[in-house]
Amino acid sequence: MRRVRDSADRRVVHLVYPPEARALARRYSGPLARAAETARGRFDDAQLTTIASFLRTLDAELAARHETPNGAS
């Protein structure tokens, strides 16, 4: 990644994602995406709804603990 200032507005910074970085990201994320899709295919819609609900609840719990000093409830 590279930061490049906008020529018209120097306050604006563009992030440039070079081709070699894109290739590296594809090599990493491709197998992960395929594995996630395969795993997801093993669950029906009702199960996926339950999983999504659990993950939203877990996310909210973690966010609440992050906002509280020392993670106390």
Coordinates of C-alpha atoms in Angstrom, one line a residue:
M1 CA 0.0 0.0 0.0
R2 CA 1.1 3.5 -0.8
R3 CA -0.3 6.8 0.1
V4 CA -0.6 9.4 -2.6
R5 CA -1.9 13.0 -2.0
D6 CA -4.5 14.3 -4.4
S7 CA -3.1 16.9 -6.7
A8 CA -6.2 19.1 -6.6
D9 CA -6.8 18.9 -2.8
R10 CA -3.7 18.1 -0.8
R11 CA -5.9 17.2 2.2
V12 CA -7.1 14.1 0.3
V13 CA -4.9 11.0 0.5
H14 CA -5.5 8.1 -1.9
L15 CA -4.4 4.6 -1.0
V16 CA -2.8 2.8 -3.9
Y17 CA -3.0 -0.9 -3.9
P18 CA -0.2 -2.2 -6.2
P19 CA -0.7 -5.3 -8.4
E20 CA 1.8 -7.4 -6.5
A21 CA -0.2 -6.7 -3.3
R22 CA -3.4 -7.7 -5.0
A23 CA -1.8 -10.9 -6.1
L24 CA -0.6 -11.6 -2.6
A25 CA -4.1 -10.9 -1.2
R26 CA -5.7 -13.3 -3.7
R27 CA -3.2 -16.1 -2.8
Y28 CA -4.2 -15.6 0.9
S29 CA -7.9 -14.9 0.6
G30 CA -8.7 -17.3 -2.2
P31 CA -8.3 -20.5 -0.2
L32 CA -10.0 -18.9 2.8
A33 CA -13.0 -17.9 0.7
R34 CA -13.3 -21.4 -0.8
A35 CA -13.1 -23.1 2.6
A36 CA -15.7 -20.7 4.0
E37 CA -18.0 -21.4 1.1
T38 CA -17.6 -25.2 1.5
A39 CA -18.2 -25.0 5.2
R40 CA -21.3 -22.7 4.7
G41 CA -22.7 -25.2 2.3
R42 CA -23.0 -27.8 5.1
F43 CA -25.6 -25.8 6.9
D44 CA -29.2 -25.2 6.0
D45 CA -30.8 -21.7 6.1
A46 CA -32.2 -22.1 9.6
Q47 CA -28.8 -23.1 10.9
L48 CA -27.1 -20.2 9.2
T49 CA -29.7 -17.9 10.7
T50 CA -28.8 -19.2 14.2
I51 CA -25.1 -19.0 13.5
A52 CA -25.5 -15.4 12.3
S53 CA -27.5 -14.5 15.4
F54 CA -24.8 -16.0 17.6
L55 CA -22.1 -14.1 15.8
R56 CA -24.0 -10.8 16.1
T57 CA -24.5 -11.5 19.8
L58 CA -20.9 -12.4 20.3
D59 CA -19.8 -9.2 18.5
A60 CA -22.0 -7.1 20.7
E61 CA -20.7 -8.8 23.8
L62 CA -17.1 -8.2 22.8
A63 CA -17.8 -4.6 21.9
A64 CA -19.4 -4.0 25.3
R65 CA -16.4 -5.6 27.1
H66 CA -14.0 -3.5 25.0
E67 CA -15.8 -0.3 26.1
T68 CA -15.7 -1.3 29.7
P69 CA -12.3 -0.9 31.5
N70 CA -10.5 -4.2 32.1
G71 CA -13.3 -6.1 30.3
A72 CA -15.5 -6.1 33.4
S73 CA -19.2 -6.7 32.9

